[in-house]
XYZ file of C-alpha atoms in Angstrom:
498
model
C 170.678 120.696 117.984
C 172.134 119.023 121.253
C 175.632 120.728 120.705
C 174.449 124.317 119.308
C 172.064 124.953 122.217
C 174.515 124.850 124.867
C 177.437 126.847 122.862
C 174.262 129.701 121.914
C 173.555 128.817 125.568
C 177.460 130.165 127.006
C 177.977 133.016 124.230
C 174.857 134.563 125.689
C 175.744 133.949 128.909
C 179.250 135.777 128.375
C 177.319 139.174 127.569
C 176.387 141.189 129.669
C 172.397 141.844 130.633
C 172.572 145.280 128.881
C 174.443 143.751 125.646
C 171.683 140.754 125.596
C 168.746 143.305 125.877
C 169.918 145.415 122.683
C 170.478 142.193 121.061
C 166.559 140.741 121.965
C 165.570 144.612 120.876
C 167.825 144.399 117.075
C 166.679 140.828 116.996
C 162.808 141.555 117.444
C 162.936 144.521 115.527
C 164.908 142.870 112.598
C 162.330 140.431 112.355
C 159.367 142.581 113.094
C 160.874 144.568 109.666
C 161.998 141.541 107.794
C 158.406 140.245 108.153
C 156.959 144.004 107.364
C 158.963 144.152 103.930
C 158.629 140.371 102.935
C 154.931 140.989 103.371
C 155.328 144.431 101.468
C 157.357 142.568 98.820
C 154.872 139.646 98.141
C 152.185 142.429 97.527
C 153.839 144.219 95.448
C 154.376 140.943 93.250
C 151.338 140.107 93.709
C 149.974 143.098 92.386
C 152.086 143.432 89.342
C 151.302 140.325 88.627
C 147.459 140.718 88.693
C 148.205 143.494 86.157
C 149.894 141.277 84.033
C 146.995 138.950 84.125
C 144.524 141.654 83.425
C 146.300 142.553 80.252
C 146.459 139.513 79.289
C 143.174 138.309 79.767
C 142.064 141.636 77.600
C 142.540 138.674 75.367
C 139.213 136.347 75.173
C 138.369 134.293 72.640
C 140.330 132.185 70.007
C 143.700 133.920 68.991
C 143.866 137.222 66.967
C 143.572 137.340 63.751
C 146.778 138.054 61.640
C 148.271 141.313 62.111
C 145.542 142.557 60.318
C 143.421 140.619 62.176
C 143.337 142.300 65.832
C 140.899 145.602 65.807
C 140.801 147.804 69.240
C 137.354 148.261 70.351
C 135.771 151.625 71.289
C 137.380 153.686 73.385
C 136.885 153.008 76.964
C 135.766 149.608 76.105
C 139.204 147.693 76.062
C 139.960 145.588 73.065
C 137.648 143.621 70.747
C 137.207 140.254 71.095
C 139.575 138.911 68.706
C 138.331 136.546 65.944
C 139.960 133.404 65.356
C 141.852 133.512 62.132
C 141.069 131.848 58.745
C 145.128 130.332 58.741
C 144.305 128.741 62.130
C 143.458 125.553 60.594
C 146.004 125.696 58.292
C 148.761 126.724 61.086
C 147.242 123.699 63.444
C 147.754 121.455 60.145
C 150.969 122.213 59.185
C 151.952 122.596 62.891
C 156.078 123.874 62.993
C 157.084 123.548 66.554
C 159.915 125.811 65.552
C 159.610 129.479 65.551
C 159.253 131.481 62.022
C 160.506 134.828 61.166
C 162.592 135.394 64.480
C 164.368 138.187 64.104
C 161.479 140.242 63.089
C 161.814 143.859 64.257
C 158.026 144.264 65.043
C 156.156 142.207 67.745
C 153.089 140.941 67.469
C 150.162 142.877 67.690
C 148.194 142.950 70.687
C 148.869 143.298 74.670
C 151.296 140.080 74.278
C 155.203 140.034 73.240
C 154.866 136.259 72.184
C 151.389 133.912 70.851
C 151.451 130.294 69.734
C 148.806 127.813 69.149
C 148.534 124.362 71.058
C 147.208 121.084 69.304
C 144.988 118.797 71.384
C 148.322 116.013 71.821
C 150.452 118.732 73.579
C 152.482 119.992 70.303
C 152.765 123.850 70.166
C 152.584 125.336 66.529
C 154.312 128.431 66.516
C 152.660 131.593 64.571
C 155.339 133.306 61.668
C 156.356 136.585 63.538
C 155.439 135.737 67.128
C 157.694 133.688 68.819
C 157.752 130.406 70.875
C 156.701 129.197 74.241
C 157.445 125.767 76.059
C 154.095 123.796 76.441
C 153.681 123.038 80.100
C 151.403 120.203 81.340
C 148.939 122.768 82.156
C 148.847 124.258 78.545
C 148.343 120.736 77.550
C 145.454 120.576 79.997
C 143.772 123.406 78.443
C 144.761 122.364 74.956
C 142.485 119.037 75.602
C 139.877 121.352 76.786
C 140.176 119.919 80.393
C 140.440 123.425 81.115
C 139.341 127.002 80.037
C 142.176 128.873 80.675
C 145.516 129.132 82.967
C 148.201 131.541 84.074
C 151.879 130.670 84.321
C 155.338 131.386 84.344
C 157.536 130.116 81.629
C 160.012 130.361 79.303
C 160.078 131.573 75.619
C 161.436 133.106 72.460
C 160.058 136.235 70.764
C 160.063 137.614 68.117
C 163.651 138.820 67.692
C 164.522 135.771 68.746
C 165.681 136.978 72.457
C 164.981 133.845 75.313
C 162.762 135.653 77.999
C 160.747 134.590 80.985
C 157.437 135.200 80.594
C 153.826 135.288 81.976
C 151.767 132.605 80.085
C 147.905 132.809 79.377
C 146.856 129.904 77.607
C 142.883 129.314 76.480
C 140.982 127.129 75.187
C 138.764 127.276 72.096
C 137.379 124.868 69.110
C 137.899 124.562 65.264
C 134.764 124.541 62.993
C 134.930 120.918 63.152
C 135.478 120.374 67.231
C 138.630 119.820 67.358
C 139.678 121.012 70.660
C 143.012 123.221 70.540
C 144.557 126.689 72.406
C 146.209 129.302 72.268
C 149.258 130.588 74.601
C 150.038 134.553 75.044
C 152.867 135.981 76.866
C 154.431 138.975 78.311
C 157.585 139.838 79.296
C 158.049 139.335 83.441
C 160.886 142.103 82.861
C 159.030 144.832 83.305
C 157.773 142.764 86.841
C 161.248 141.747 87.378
C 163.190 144.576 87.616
C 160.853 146.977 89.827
C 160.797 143.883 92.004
C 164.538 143.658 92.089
C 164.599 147.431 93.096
C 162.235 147.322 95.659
C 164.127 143.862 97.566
C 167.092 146.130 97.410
C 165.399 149.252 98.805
C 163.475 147.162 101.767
C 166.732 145.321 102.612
C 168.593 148.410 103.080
C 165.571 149.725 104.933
C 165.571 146.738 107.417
C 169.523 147.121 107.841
C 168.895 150.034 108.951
C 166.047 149.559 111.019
C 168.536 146.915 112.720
C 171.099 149.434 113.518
C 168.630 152.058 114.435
C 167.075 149.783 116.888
C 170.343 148.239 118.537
C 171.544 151.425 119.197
C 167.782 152.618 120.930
C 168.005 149.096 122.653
C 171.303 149.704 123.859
C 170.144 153.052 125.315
C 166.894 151.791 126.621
C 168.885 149.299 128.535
C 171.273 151.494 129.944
C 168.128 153.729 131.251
C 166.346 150.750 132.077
C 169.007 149.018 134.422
C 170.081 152.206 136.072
C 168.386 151.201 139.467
C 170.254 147.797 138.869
C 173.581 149.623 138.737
C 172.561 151.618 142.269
C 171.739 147.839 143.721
C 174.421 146.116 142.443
C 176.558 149.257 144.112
C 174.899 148.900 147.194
C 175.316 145.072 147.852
C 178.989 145.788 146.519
C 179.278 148.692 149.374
C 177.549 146.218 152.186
C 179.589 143.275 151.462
C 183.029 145.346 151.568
C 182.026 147.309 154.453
C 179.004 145.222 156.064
C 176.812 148.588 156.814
C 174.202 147.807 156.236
C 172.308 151.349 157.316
C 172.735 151.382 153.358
C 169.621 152.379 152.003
C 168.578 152.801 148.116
C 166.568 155.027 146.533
C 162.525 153.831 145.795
C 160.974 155.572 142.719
C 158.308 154.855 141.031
C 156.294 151.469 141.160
C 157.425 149.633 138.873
C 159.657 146.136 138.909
C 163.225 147.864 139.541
C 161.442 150.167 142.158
C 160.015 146.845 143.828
C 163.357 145.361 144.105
C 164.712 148.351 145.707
C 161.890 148.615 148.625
C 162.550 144.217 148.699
C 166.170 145.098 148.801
C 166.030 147.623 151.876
C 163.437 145.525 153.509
C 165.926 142.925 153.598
C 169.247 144.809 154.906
C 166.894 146.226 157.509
C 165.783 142.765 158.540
C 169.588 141.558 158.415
C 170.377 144.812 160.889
C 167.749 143.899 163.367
C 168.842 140.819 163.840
C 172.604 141.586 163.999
C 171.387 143.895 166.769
C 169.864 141.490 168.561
C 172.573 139.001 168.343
C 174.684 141.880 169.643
C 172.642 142.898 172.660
C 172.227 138.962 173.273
C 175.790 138.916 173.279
C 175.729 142.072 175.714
C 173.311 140.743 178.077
C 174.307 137.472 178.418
C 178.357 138.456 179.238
C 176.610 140.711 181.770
C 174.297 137.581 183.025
C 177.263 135.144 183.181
C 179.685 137.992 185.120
C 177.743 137.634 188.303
C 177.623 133.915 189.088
C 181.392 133.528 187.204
C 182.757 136.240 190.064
C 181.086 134.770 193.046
C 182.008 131.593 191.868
C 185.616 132.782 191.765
C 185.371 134.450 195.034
C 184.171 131.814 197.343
C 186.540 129.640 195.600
C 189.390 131.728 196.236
C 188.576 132.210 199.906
C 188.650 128.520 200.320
C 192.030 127.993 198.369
C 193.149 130.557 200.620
C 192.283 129.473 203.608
C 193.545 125.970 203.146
C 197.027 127.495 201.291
C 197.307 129.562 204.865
C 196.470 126.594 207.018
C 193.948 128.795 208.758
C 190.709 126.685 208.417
C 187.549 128.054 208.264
C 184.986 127.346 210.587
C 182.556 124.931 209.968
C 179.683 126.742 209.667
C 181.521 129.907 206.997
C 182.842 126.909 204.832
C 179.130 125.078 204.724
C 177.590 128.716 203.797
C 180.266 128.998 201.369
C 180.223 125.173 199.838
C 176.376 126.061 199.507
C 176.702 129.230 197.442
C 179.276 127.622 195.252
C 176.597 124.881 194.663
C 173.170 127.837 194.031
C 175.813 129.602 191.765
C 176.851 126.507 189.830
C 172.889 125.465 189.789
C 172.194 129.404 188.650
C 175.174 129.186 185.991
C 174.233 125.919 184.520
C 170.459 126.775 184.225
C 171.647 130.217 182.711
C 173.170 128.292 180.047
C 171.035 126.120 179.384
C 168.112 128.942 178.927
C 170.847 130.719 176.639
C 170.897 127.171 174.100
C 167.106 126.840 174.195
C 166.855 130.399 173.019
C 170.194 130.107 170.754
C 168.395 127.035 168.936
C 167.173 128.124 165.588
C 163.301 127.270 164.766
C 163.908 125.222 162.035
C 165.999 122.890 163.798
C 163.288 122.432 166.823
C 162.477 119.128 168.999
C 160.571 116.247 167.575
C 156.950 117.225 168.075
C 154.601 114.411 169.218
C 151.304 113.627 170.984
C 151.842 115.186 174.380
C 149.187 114.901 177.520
C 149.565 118.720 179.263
C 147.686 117.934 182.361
C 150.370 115.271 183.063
C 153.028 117.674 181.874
C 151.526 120.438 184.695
C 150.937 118.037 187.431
C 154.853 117.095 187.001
C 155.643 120.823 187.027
C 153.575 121.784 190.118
C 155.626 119.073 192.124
C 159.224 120.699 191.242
C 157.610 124.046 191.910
C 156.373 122.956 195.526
C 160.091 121.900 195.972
C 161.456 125.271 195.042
C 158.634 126.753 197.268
C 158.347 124.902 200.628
C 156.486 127.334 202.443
C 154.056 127.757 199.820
C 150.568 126.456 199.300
C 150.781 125.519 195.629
C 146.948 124.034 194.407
C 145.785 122.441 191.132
C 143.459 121.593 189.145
C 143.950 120.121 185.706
C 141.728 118.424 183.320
C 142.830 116.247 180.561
C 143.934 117.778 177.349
C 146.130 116.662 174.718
C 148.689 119.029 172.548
C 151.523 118.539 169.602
C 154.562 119.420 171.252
C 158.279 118.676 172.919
C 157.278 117.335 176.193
C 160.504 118.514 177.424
C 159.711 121.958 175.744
C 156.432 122.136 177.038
C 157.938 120.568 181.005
C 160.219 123.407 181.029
C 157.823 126.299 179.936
C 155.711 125.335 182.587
C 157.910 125.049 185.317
C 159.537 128.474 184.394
C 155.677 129.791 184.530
C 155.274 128.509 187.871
C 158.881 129.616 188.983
C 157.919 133.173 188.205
C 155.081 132.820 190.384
C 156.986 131.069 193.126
C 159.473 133.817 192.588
C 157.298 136.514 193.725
C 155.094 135.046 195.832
C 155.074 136.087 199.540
C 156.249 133.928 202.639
C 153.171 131.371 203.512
C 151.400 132.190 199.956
C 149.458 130.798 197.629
C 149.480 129.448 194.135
C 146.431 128.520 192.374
C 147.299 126.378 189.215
C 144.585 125.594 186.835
C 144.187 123.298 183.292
C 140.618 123.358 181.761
C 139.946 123.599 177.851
C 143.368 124.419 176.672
C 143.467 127.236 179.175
C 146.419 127.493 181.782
C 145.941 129.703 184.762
C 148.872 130.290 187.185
C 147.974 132.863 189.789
C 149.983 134.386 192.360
C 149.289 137.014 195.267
C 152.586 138.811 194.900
C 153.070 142.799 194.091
C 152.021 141.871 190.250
C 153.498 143.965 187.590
C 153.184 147.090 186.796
C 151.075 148.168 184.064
C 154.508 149.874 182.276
C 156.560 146.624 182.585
C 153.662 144.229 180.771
C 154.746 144.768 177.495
C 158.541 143.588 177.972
C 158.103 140.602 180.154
C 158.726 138.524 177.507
C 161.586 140.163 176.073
C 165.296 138.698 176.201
C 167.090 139.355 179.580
C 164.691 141.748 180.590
C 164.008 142.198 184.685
C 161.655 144.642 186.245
C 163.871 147.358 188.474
C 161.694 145.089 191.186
C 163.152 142.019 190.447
C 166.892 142.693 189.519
C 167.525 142.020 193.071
C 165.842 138.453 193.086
C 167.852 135.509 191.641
C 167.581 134.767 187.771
C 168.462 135.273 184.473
C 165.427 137.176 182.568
C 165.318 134.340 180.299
C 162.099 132.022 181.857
C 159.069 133.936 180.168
C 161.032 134.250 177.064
C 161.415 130.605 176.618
C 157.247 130.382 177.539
C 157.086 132.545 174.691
C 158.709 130.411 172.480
C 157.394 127.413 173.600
C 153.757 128.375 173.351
C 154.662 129.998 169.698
C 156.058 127.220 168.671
C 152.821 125.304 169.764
C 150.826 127.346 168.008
C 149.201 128.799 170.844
C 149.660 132.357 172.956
C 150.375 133.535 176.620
C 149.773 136.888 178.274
C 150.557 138.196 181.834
C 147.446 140.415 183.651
C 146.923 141.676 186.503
C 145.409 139.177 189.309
C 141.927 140.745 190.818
C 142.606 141.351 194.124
C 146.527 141.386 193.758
C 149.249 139.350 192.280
C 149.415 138.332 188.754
C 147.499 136.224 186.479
C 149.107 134.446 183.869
C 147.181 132.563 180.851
C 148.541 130.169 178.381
C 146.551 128.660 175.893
C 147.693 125.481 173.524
C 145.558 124.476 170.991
C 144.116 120.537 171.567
C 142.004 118.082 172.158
C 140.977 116.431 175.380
C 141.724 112.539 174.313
C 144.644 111.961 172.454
C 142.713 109.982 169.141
C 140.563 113.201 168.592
């Protein structure tokens, strides 16, 4: 069993899924029919074989008399109980276990081919003119009067002396003195035989054919059936030679083929959005990285220049320039660095652990009021305790607040606030416009107001991640009054053990 399961295993693995659903189809169908005609075959048998034991149990009572002995009853009435003969003492006396007068050309009378008479030890005694039957342990059983009666198949002799298998009736019955004894009829199982024979041809040919018949219909069914496979398998064929995947297939109906197809497009359309985006993150961030790279290159080149010419600049041109190669470099590297926090996939994200936020903002207001001197940056931040990156969390923060710093006017104010998971930064710049609210968060993207300010369009996108990441959300309103409001909510507790 360990070494044929593997080899049926690979042969079925070798055809293809159309060729193994016509076989499951012959296969179920050949057994569906095998089990139909076996069934139809064992009632038939069954049925002859009550008819045999009807006619023979027409037969009650002791055996017949001699051939003069057996007298039908009336009509409609079946036979007459047949008497039991005057000899039948005499027979059971001089019991011959060998049969008399074979060759007879006249059988017995009576609905039996072949009768014999069974002494109480188990020896048959054989009747002149009516063959001989092998005692079986049940005829032995009724011969003892253990029994009344029993059907069986056997073997005998009859009367012209032909060897026949039989049908066997044996009963029981008494002499005039006790004695128990019985006596055995029989009938031919040829006339059982053959129309049994006929019909096991007959249904075999029939379930042959039912075989073909349904291998071919499976074979067809299949080839209908896995139709829609064909398209899909041509599809991903098409996509993976040409990688378009604008490839679409057709969805009909509702069934399982129909649901692959919708899962299938669902899929290629998911895979084409995010090429896109990889594409336009491409895009943007070439464009990003062209700015600082050429003043970079500029003021570098002036100051090669200059010193290549021996014509040095004065002192206060080269500090203005050494300065803007330094904010360029600074701009550059925190450009790339925004670009790998964004590039990093989800599944690979920081270790998350215990983190205290109102630590986390207090450390972020300080590097804002460095990147905002002339500001008057307030705060006020109550403990509260989130699963996070603290780094993560540091630099989503400070990017909030840099926004704010960003476009907040000379000698302004920014109001930070921590209370209940809330974060409130609020500004008193120009605010956003109600058409730009919607895309602050997106990738690169820089209101036509700000595209003159320094920065990348990365910050808020990284907030975004951050705080989804976090499992909370962030939203950017308008500021009564002015300005901008922006909330961020993390879900927590405010002690850490809670």
């Amino acid at each position: 069993m360990s070494t044929r399961a593997p080899v049926t295993r690979r042969l079925t693995r070798r055809l293809t899924l159309r060729a193994r659903m016509a076989l499951l189809t012959a296969a179920a169908v050949a057994l569906a029919v095998a089990a139909c005609a076996s069934a139809g075959w064992l009632l038939t048998r069954n049925q002859l074989y009550r008819e045999l034991d009807r006619r023979l149990g027409a037969v009650s009572g002791g055996p017949p008399a001699a051939p003069d002995g057996y007298r039908p009853g009336p009509p409609g009435q079946g036979p007459r109980t047949p008497r039991l003969p005057r000899q039948a003492e005499a027979l059971l006396a001089a019991c011959s276990s060998e049969p008399t007068g074979t060759g007879a050309q006249n059988p017995p009378p009576g609905p039996y081919e072949i009768m014999q008479l069974v002494r109480a030890d188990g020896r048959r005694c054989t009747v002149p003119g009516a063959g001989a039957l092998e005692v079986t342990a049940q005829d032995a059983r009724v011969a003892r009067g253990e029994r009344g009666h029993a059907y069986h198949d056997g073997a005998g002799v009859t009367a012209s002396g032909t060897e026949d298998d039989v049908r066997v009736l044996t009963r029981s019955f008494r002499l005039r003195d006790g004695t128990p004894a019985a006596v055995s009829y029989a009938i031919s199982l040829d006339e059982v035989q053959g129309p049994l024979d006929n019909l096991a041809l007959l249904l075999t040919a029939v379930t042959a054919l039912g075989v073909v018949v349904s291998a071919a219909a499976g074979l067809m069914i299949a080839r209908a059936s896995l139709r829609p496979v064909d398209e899909l398998t041509g599809a991903v064929e098409h996509i993976a030679r040409t990688e378009d995947l604008a490839t679409r297939i057709p969805e009909e109906g509702t069934d399982e083929i129909a649901r692959l197809s919708r899962s299938f497009n669902t899929m290629t359309a998911a895979l084409a959005a995010s090429r896109e985006r990889q594409q336009q993150l491409i895009a943007d961030a070439g464009h990003e990285l062209r700015t600082p790279l050429t003043s970079l290159r500029t003021n570098i080149d002036l100051l090669l220049r200059s010193q290549a010419t021996g014509r040095d600049l004065p002192p206060e041109t080269r500090r203005n320039l050494l300065a803007s190669v330094r904010a360029q470099l600074r701009e550059l590297t925190s450009l790339v660095g925004d670009l790998l926090e964004l590039a990093r996939p989800a599944e690979t994200g920081p270790v998350r652990e215990t983190v205290a936020l109102h630590e986390v903002v207090e450390r972020a207001v300080e590097r804002a009021r460095l990147r905002g001197p002339g500001l008057t940056i307030t705060s006020d931040t109550r403990p509260w305790h989130v699963h996070g990156d603290p780094a993560s969390l540091e630099r989503a923060i400070v990017n909030l607040l840099d926004n704010a710093v960003k476009f907040s006017p000379p000698g302004g104010a920014v109001t930070v606030r921590l209370e209940d998971g809330e974060l409130t930064v609020r500004d008193h710049g120009p605010g956003i416009p109600a058409a730009d609210l919607p895309h602050v968060f997106e990738r690169f993207w820089r209101s036509p107001s700000a595209r003159s300010l320094p920065g990348s369009g990365l910050g808020l996108s990284i907030v975004a991640r951050v705080v989804a990441e976090c499992g909370g959300r962030v939203a950017l309103e308008p500021a009564p009054g002015g300005g901008t409001l922006a909330r961020l909510h993390l879900p927590g507790t405010p002690a850490p053990g809670d």
